[in-house]
PDB file of C-alpha atoms in Angstrom:
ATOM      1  CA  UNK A 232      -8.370  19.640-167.169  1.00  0.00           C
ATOM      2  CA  UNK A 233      -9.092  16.384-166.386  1.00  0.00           C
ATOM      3  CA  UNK A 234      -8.993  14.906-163.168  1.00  0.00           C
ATOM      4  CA  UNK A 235      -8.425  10.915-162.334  1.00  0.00           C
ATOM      5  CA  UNK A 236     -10.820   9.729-160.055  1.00  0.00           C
ATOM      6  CA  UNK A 237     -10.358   7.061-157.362  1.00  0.00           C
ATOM      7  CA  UNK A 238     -10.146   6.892-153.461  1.00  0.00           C
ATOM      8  CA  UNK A 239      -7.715   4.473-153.773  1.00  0.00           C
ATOM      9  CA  UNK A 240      -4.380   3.348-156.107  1.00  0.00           C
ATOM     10  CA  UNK A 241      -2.276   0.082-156.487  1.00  0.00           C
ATOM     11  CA  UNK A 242       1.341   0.282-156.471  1.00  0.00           C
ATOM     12  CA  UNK A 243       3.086  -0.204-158.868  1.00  0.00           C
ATOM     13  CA  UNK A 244       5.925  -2.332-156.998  1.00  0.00           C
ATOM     14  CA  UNK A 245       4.265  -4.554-154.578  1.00  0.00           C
ATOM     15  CA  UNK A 246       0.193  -4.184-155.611  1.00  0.00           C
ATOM     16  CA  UNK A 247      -0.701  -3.123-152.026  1.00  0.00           C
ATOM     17  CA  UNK A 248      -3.770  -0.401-152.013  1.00  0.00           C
ATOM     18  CA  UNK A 249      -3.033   3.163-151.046  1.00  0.00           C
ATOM     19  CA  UNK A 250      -5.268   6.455-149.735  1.00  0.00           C
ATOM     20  CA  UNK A 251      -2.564   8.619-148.471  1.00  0.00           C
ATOM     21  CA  UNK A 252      -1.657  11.424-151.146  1.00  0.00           C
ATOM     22  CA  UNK A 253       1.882  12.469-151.551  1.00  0.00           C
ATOM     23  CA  UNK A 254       0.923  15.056-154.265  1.00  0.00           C
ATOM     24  CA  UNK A 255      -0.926  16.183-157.262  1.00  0.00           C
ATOM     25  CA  UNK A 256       0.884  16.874-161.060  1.00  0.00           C
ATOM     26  CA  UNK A 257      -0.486  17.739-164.225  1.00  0.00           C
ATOM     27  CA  UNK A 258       0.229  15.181-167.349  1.00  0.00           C
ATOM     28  CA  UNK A 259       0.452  16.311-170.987  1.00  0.00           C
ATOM     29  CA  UNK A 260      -1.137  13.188-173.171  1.00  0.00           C
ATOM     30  CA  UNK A 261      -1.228  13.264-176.753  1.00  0.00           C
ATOM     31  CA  UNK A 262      -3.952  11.997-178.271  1.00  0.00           C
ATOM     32  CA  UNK A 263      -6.411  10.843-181.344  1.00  0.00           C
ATOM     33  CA  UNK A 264      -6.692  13.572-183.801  1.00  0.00           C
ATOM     34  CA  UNK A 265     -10.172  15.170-183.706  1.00  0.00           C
ATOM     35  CA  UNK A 266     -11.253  16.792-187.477  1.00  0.00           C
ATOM     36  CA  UNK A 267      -8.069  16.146-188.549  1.00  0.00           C
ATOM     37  CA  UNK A 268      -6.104  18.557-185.858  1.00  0.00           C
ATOM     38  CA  UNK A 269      -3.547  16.599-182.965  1.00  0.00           C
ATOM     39  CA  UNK A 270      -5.794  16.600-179.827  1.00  0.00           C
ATOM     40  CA  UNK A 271      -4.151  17.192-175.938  1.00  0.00           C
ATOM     41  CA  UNK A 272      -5.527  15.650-172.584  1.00  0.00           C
ATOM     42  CA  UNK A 273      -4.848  17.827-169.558  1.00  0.00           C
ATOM     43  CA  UNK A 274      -4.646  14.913-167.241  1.00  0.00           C
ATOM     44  CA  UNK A 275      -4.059  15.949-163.386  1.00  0.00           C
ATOM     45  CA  UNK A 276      -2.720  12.562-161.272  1.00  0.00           C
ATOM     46  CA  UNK A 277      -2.091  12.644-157.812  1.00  0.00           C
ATOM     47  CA  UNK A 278       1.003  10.327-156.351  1.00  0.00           C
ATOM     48  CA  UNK A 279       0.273   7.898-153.466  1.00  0.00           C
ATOM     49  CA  UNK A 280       2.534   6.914-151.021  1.00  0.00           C
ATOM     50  CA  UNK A 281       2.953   2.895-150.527  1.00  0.00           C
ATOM     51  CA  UNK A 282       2.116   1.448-147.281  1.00  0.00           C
ATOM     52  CA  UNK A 283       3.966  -1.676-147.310  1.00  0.00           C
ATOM     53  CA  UNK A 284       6.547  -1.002-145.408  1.00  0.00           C
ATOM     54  CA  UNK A 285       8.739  -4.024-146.991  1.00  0.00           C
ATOM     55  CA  UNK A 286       7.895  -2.594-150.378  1.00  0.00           C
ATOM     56  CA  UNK A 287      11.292  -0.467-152.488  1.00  0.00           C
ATOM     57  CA  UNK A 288       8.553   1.706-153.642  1.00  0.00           C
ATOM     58  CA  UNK A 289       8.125   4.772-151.494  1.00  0.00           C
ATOM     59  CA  UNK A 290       5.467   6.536-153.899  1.00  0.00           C
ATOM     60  CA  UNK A 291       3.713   6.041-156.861  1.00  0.00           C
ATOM     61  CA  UNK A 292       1.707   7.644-159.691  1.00  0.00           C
ATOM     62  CA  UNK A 293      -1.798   6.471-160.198  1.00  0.00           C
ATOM     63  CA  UNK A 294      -2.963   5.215-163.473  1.00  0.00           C
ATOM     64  CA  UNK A 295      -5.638   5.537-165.508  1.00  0.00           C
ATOM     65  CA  UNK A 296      -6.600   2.425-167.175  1.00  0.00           C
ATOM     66  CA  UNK A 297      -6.419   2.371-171.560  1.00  0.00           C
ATOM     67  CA  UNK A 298      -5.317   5.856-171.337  1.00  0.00           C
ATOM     68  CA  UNK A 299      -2.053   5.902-169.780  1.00  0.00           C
ATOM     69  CA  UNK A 300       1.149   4.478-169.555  1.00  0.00           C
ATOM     70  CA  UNK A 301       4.465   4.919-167.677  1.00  0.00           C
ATOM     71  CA  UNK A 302       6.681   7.434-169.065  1.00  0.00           C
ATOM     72  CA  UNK A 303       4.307   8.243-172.201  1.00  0.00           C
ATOM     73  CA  UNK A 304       3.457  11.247-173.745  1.00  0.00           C
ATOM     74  CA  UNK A 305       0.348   9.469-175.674  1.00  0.00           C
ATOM     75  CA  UNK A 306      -2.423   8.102-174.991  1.00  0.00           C
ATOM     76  CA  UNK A 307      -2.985   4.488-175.790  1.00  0.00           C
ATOM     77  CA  UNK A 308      -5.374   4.927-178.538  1.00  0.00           C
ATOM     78  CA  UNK A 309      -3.027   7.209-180.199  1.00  0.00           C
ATOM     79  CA  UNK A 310      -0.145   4.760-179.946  1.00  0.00           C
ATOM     80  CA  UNK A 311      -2.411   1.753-181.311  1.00  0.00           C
ATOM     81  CA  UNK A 312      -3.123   4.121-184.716  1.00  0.00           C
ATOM     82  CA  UNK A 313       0.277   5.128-185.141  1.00  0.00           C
ATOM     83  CA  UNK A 314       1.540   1.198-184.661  1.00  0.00           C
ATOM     84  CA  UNK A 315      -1.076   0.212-186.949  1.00  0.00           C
ATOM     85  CA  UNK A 316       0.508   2.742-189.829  1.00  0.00           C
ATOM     86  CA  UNK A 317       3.764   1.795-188.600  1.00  0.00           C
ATOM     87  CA  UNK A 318       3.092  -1.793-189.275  1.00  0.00           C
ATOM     88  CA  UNK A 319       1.095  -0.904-192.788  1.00  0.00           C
ATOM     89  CA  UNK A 320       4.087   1.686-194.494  1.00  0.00           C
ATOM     90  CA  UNK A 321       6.941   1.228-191.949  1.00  0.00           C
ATOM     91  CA  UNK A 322       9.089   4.627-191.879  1.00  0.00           C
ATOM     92  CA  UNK A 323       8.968   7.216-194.275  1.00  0.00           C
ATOM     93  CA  UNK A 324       5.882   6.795-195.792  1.00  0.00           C
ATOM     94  CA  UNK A 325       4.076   5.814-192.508  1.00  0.00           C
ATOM     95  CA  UNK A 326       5.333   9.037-191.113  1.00  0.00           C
ATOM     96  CA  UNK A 327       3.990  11.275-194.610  1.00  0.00           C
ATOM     97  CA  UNK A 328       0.736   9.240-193.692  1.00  0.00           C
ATOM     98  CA  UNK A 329       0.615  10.061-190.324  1.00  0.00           C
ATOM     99  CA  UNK A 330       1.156  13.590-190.873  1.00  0.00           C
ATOM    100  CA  UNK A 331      -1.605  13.763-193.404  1.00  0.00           C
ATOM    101  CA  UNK A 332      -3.739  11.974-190.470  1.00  0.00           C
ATOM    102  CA  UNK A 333      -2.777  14.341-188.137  1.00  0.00           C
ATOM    103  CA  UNK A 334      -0.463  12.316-186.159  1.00  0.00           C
ATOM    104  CA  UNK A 335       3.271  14.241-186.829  1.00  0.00           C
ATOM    105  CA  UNK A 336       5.300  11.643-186.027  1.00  0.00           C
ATOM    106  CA  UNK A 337       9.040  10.936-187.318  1.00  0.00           C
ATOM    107  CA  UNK A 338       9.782   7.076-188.639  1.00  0.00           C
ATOM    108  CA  UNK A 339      12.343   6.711-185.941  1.00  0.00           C
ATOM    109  CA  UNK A 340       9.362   6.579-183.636  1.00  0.00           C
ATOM    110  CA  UNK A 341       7.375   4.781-185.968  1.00  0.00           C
ATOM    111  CA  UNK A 342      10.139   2.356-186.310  1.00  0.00           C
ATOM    112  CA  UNK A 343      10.554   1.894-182.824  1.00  0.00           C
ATOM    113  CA  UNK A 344       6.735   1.424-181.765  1.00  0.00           C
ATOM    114  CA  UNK A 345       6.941  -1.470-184.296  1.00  0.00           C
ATOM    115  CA  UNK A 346      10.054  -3.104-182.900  1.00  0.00           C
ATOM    116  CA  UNK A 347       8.124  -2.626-179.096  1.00  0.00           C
ATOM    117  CA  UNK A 348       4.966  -4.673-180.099  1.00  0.00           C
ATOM    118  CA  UNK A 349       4.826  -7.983-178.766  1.00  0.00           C
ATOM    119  CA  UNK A 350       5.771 -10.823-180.568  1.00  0.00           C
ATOM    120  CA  UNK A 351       2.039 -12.538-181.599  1.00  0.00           C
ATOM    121  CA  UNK A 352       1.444 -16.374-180.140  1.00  0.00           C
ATOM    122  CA  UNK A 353       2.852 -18.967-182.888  1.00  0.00           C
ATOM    123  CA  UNK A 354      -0.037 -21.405-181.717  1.00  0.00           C
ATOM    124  CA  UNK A 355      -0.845 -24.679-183.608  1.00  0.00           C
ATOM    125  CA  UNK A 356       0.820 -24.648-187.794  1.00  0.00           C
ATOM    126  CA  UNK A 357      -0.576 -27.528-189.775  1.00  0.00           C
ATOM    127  CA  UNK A 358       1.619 -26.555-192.530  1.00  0.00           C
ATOM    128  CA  UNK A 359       5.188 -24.720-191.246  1.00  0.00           C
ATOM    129  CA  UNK A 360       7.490 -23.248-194.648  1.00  0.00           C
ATOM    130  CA  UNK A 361      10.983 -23.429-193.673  1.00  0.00           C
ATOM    131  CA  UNK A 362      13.428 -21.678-195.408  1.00  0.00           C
ATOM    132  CA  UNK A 363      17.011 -19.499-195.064  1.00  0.00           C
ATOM    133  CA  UNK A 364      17.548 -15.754-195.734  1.00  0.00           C
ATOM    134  CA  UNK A 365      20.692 -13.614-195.548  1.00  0.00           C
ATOM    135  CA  UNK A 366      21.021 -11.015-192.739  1.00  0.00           C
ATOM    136  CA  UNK A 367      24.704  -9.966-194.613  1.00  0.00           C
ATOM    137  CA  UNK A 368      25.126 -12.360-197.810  1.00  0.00           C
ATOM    138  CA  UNK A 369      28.206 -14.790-197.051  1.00  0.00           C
ATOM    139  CA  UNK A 370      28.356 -13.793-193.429  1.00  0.00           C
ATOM    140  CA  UNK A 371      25.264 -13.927-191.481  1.00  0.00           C
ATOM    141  CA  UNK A 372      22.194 -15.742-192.659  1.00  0.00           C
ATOM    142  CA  UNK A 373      18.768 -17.028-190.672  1.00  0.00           C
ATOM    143  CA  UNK A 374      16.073 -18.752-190.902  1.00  0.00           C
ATOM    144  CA  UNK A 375      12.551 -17.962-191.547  1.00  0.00           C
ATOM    145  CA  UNK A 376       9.174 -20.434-190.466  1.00  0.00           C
ATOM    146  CA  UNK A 377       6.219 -19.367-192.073  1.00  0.00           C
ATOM    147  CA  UNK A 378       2.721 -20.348-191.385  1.00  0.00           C
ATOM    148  CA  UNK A 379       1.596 -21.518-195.110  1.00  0.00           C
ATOM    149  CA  UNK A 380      -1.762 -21.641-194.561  1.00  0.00           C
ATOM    150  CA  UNK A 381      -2.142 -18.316-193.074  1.00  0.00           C
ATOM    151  CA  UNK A 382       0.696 -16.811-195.020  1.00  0.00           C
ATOM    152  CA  UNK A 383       2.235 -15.064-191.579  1.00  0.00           C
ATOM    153  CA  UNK A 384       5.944 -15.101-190.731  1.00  0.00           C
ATOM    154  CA  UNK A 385       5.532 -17.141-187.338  1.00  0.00           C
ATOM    155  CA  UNK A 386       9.405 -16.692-186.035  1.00  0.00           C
ATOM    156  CA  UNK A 387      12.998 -15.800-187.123  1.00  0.00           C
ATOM    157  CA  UNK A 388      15.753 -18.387-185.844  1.00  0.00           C
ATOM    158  CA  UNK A 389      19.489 -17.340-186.321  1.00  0.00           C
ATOM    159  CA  UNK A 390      21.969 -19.562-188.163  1.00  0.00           C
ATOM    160  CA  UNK A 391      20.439 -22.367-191.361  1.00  0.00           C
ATOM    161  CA  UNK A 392      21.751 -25.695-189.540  1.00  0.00           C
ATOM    162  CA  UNK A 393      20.135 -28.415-187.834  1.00  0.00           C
ATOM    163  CA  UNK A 394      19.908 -26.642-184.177  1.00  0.00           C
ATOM    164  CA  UNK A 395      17.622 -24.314-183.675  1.00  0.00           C
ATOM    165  CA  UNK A 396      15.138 -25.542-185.633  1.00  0.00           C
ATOM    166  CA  UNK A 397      15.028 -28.984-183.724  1.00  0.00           C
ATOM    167  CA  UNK A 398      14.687 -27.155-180.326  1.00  0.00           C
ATOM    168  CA  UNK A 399      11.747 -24.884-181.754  1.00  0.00           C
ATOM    169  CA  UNK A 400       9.943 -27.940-183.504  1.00  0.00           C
ATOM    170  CA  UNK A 401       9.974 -29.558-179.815  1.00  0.00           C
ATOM    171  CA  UNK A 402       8.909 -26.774-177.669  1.00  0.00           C
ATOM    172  CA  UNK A 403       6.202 -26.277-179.912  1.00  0.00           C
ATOM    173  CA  UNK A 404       3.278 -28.389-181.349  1.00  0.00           C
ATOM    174  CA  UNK A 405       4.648 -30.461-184.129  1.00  0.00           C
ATOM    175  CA  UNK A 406       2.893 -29.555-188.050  1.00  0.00           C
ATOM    176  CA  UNK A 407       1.728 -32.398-189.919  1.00  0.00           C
ATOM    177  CA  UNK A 408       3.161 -31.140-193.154  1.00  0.00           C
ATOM    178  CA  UNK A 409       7.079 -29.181-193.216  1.00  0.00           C
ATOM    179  CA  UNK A 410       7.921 -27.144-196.515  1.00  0.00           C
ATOM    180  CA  UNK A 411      11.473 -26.517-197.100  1.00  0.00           C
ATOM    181  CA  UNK A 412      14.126 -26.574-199.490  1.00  0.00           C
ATOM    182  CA  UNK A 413      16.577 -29.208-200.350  1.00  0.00           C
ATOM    183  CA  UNK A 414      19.113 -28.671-197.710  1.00  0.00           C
ATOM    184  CA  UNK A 415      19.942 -31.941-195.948  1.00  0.00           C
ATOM    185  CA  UNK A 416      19.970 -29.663-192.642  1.00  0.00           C
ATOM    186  CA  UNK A 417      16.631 -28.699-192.616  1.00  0.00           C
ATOM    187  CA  UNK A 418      16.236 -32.792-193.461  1.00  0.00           C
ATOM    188  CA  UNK A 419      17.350 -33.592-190.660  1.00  0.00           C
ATOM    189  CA  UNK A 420      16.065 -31.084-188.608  1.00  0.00           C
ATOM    190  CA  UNK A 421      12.373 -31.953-189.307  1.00  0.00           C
ATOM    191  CA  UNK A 422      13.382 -36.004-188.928  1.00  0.00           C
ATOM    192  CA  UNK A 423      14.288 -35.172-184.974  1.00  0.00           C
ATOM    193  CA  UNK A 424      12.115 -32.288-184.181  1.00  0.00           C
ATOM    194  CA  UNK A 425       8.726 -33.571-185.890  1.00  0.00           C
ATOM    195  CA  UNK A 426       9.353 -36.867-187.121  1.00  0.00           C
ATOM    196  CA  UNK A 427       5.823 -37.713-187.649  1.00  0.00           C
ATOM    197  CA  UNK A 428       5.577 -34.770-190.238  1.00  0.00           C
ATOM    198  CA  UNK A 429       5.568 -35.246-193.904  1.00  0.00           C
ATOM    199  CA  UNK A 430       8.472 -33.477-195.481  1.00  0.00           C
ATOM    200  CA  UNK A 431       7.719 -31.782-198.992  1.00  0.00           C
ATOM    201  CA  UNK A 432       9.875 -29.586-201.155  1.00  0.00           C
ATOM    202  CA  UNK A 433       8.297 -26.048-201.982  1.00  0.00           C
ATOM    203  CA  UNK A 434       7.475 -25.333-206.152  1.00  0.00           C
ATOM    204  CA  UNK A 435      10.158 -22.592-206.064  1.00  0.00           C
ATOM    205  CA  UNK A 436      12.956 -24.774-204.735  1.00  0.00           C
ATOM    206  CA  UNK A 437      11.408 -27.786-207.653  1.00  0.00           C
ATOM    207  CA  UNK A 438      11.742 -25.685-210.273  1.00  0.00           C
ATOM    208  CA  UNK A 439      14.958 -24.482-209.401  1.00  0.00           C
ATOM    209  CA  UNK A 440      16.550 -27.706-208.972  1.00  0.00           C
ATOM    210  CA  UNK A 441      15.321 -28.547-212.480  1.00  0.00           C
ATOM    211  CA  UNK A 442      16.197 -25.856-214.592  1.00  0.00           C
ATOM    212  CA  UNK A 443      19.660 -26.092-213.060  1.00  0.00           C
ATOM    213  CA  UNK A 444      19.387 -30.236-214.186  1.00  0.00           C
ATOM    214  CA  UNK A 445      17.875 -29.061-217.666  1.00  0.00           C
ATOM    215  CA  UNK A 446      20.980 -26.914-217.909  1.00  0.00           C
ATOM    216  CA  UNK A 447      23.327 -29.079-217.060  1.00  0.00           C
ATOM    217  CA  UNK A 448      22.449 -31.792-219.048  1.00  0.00           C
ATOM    218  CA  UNK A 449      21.872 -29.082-222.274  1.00  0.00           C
ATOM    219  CA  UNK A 450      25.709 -28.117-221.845  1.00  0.00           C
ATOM    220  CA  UNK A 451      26.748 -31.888-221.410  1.00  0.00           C
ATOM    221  CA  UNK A 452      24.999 -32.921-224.811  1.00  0.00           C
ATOM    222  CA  UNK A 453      25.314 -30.068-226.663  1.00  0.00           C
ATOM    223  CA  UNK A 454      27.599 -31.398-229.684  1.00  0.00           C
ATOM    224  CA  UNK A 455      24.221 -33.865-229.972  1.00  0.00           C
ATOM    225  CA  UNK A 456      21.958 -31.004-230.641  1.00  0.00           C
ATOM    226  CA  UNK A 457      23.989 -29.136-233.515  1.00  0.00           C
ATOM    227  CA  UNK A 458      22.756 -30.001-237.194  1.00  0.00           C
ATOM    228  CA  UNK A 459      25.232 -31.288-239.847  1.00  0.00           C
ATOM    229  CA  UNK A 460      27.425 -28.368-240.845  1.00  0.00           C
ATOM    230  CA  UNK A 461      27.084 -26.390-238.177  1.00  0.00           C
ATOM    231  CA  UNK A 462      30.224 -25.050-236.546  1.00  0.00           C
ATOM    232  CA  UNK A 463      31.874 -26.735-233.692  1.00  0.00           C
ATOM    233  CA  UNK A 464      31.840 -23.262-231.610  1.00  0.00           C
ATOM    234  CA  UNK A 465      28.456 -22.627-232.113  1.00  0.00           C
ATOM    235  CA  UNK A 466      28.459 -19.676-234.607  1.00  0.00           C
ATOM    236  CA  UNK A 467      26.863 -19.581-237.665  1.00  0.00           C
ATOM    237  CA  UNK A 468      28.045 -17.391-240.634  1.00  0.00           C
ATOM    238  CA  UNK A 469      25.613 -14.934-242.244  1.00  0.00           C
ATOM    239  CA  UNK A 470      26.269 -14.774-245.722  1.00  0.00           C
ATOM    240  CA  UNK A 471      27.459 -11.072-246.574  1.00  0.00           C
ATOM    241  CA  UNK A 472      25.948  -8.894-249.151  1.00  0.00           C
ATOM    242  CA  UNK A 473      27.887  -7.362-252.243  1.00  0.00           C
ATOM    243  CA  UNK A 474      27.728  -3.522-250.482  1.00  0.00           C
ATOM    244  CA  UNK A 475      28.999  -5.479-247.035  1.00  0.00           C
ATOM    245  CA  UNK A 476      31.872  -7.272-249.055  1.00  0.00           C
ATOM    246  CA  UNK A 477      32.872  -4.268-251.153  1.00  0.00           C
ATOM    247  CA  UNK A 478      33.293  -1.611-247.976  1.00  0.00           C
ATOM    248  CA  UNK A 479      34.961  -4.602-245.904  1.00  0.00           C
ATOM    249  CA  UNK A 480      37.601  -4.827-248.806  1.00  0.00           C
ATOM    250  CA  UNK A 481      38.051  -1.032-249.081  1.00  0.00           C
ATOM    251  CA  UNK A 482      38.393  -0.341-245.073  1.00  0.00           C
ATOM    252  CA  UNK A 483      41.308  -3.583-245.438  1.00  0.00           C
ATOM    253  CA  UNK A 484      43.226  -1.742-248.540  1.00  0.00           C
ATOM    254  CA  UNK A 485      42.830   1.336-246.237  1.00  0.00           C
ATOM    255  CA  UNK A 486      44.249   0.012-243.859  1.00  0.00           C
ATOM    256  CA  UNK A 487      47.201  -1.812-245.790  1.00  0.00           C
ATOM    257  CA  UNK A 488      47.892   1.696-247.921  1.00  0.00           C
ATOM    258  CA  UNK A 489      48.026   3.709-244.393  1.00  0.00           C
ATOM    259  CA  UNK A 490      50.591   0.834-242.621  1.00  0.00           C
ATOM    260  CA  UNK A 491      53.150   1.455-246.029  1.00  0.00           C
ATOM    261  CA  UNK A 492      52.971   5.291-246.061  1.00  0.00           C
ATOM    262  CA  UNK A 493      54.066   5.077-242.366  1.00  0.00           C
ATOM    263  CA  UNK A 494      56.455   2.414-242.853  1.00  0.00           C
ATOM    264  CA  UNK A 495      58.054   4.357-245.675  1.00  0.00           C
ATOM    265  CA  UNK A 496      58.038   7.740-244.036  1.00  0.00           C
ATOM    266  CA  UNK A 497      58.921   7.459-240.743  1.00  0.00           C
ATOM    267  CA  UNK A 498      60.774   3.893-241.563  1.00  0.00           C
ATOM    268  CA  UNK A 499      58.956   1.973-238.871  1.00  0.00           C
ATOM    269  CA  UNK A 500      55.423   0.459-238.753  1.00  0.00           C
ATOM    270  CA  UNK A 501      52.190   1.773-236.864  1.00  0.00           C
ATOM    271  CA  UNK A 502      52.442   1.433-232.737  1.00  0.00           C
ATOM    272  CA  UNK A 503      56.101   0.203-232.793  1.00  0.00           C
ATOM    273  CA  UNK A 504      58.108   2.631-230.790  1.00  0.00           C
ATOM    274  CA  UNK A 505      55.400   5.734-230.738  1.00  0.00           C
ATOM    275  CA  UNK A 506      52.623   6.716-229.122  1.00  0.00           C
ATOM    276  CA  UNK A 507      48.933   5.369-230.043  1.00  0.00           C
ATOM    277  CA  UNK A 508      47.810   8.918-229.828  1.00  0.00           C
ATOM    278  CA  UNK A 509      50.725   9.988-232.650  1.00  0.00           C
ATOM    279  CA  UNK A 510      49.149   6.961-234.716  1.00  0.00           C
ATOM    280  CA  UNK A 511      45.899   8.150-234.407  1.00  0.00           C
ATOM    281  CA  UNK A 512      46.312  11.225-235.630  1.00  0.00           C
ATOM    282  CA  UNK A 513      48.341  10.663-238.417  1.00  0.00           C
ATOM    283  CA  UNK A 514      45.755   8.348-239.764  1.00  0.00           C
ATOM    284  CA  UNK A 515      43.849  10.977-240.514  1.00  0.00           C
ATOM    285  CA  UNK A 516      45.995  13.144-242.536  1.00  0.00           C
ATOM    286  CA  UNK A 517      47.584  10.735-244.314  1.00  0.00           C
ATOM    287  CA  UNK A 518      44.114   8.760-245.407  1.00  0.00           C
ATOM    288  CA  UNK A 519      44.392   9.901-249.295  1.00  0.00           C
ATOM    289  CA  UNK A 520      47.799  10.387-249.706  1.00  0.00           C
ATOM    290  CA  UNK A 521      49.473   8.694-252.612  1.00  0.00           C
ATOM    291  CA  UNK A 522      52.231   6.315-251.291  1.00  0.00           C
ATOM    292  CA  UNK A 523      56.101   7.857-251.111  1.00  0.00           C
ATOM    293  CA  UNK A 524      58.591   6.012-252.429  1.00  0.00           C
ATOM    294  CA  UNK A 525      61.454   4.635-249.591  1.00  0.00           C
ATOM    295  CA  UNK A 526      63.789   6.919-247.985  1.00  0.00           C
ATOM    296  CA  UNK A 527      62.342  10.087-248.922  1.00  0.00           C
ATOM    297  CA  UNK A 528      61.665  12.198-246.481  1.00  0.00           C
TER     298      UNK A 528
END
């Protein structure tokens, strides 16, 4: 077992050095896998009381510096490696990783070790993407600023108006170039926040907007583009061969020979008054048979 060493602790509530001992407790702390096998530290801690009488703290737990935390069960090194799979393969397959790594861990955890990291420094973007995504399509959309240069997501802002994107271009340094789509929002978002930043449309957005022109303009000349003869609807008639044309004309005197065998024998035509499913299969029957003459039955 491992014992902390130390004379002395710092609270935790008001910073204020402490030698008396209240008591002495063992801590279980996972940690780094050794060999591939999950790896336990024996930790014993002793609790301090605080001196400062003005201090809400009564006692406290000593700590040991990049090893433990408050209300862990791992040690720090363990819960940088399982962050850093967390961030790489996110749930599921983070967690079949971490398993073959010999970290079991389930992708709730992994999900919410993730979510816990803090949120890394935008800094100085020279070149800041701006554009919206949907949180629920038709409900709830955002909008995303990505560092270009650095290809990073650098924050998430909710809504896709003007707001929120003017208060975060003036609370932080302005870019010299903003990327964004055609919105007139974003416009004039980047015309108060930064106005001393060139605005540019991204290629996706350019292309977009032109193939939606191109197509436009297609459908509005189209009676321009067809070639003499053609037909108005835009259909053009394959010319049929002599086996196409002669089982075409037999299914159509078929057809014809089945309607007057019904009409005659049952006195009314096909699917007027009966059932489609009577129709159906009568046709078969009735196919090759010559036609009765009228009011025979």
């Amino acid at each position: 077992m491992a014992r902390a060493r130390g004379r002395r602790a710092g609270c935790r509530g008001c910073g204020t050095s402490s030698a008396r001992v209240h008591s002495r407790y063992r801590r279980m702390l996972a940690d780094v896998p050794v060999g591939g096998r999950p790896t336990r530290i024996v930790l014993g801690v002793r609790r301090f009381f605080c001196v400062n009488a003005a201090c809400e703290v009564r006692t406290f737990a000593e700590r040991v510096p990049s090893l433990t935390r408050r209300w862990s069960r791992v040690s720090e090194g363990l819960r940088e490696m399982i962050a850093a799979v967390g961030l790489s393969l996110a749930g599921r397959a983070g967690a079949r990783l971490a398993l073959v790594l010999g970290m079991p861990v389930s992708r709730h955890r992994l999900l919410r070790l993730v979510r816990a990291l803090p949120d890394p420094p935008a800094g100085a973007v020279a070149v800041l993407g701006v554009d919206d995504f949907a949180v629920r399509r038709v409900h709830h959309y955002g909008t995303v600023l990505i560092d270009c240069e650095a290809r990073r997501v650098v924050d998430l802002l909710p809504g896709r108006d003007a707001g929120p994107l003017t208060k975060w271009l003036q609370q932080h340094p302005a870019p010299q170039v903003i990327c964004r789509d055609r919105a007139s929002a974003y416009a004039d978002a980047a015309r108060t926040g930064a106005p001393q930043a060139v605005q540019v449309a991204d290629r996706f957005h350019l292309w977009q907007n032109l193939a939606a022109a191109v197509e436009r303009c297609t459908a509005r000349h189209r009676p321009c583009l067809e070639e003499p003869g053609e037909p108005a609807d835009g259909r053009v008639e394959q010319p049929e061969s002599a086996a196409v044309a002669e089982h075409v004309g037999a299914m159509a005197e078929r057809r014809r020979a089945h309607h007057a065998w019904c009409t005659n024998y049952w006195g009314r035509a096909p699917g007027s008054g009966r059932s489609p499913g009577i129709w159906a299969g009568a046709a078969a029957p009735c196919r090759d048979m010559p036609t009765p003459q009228r009011g025979r039955r």
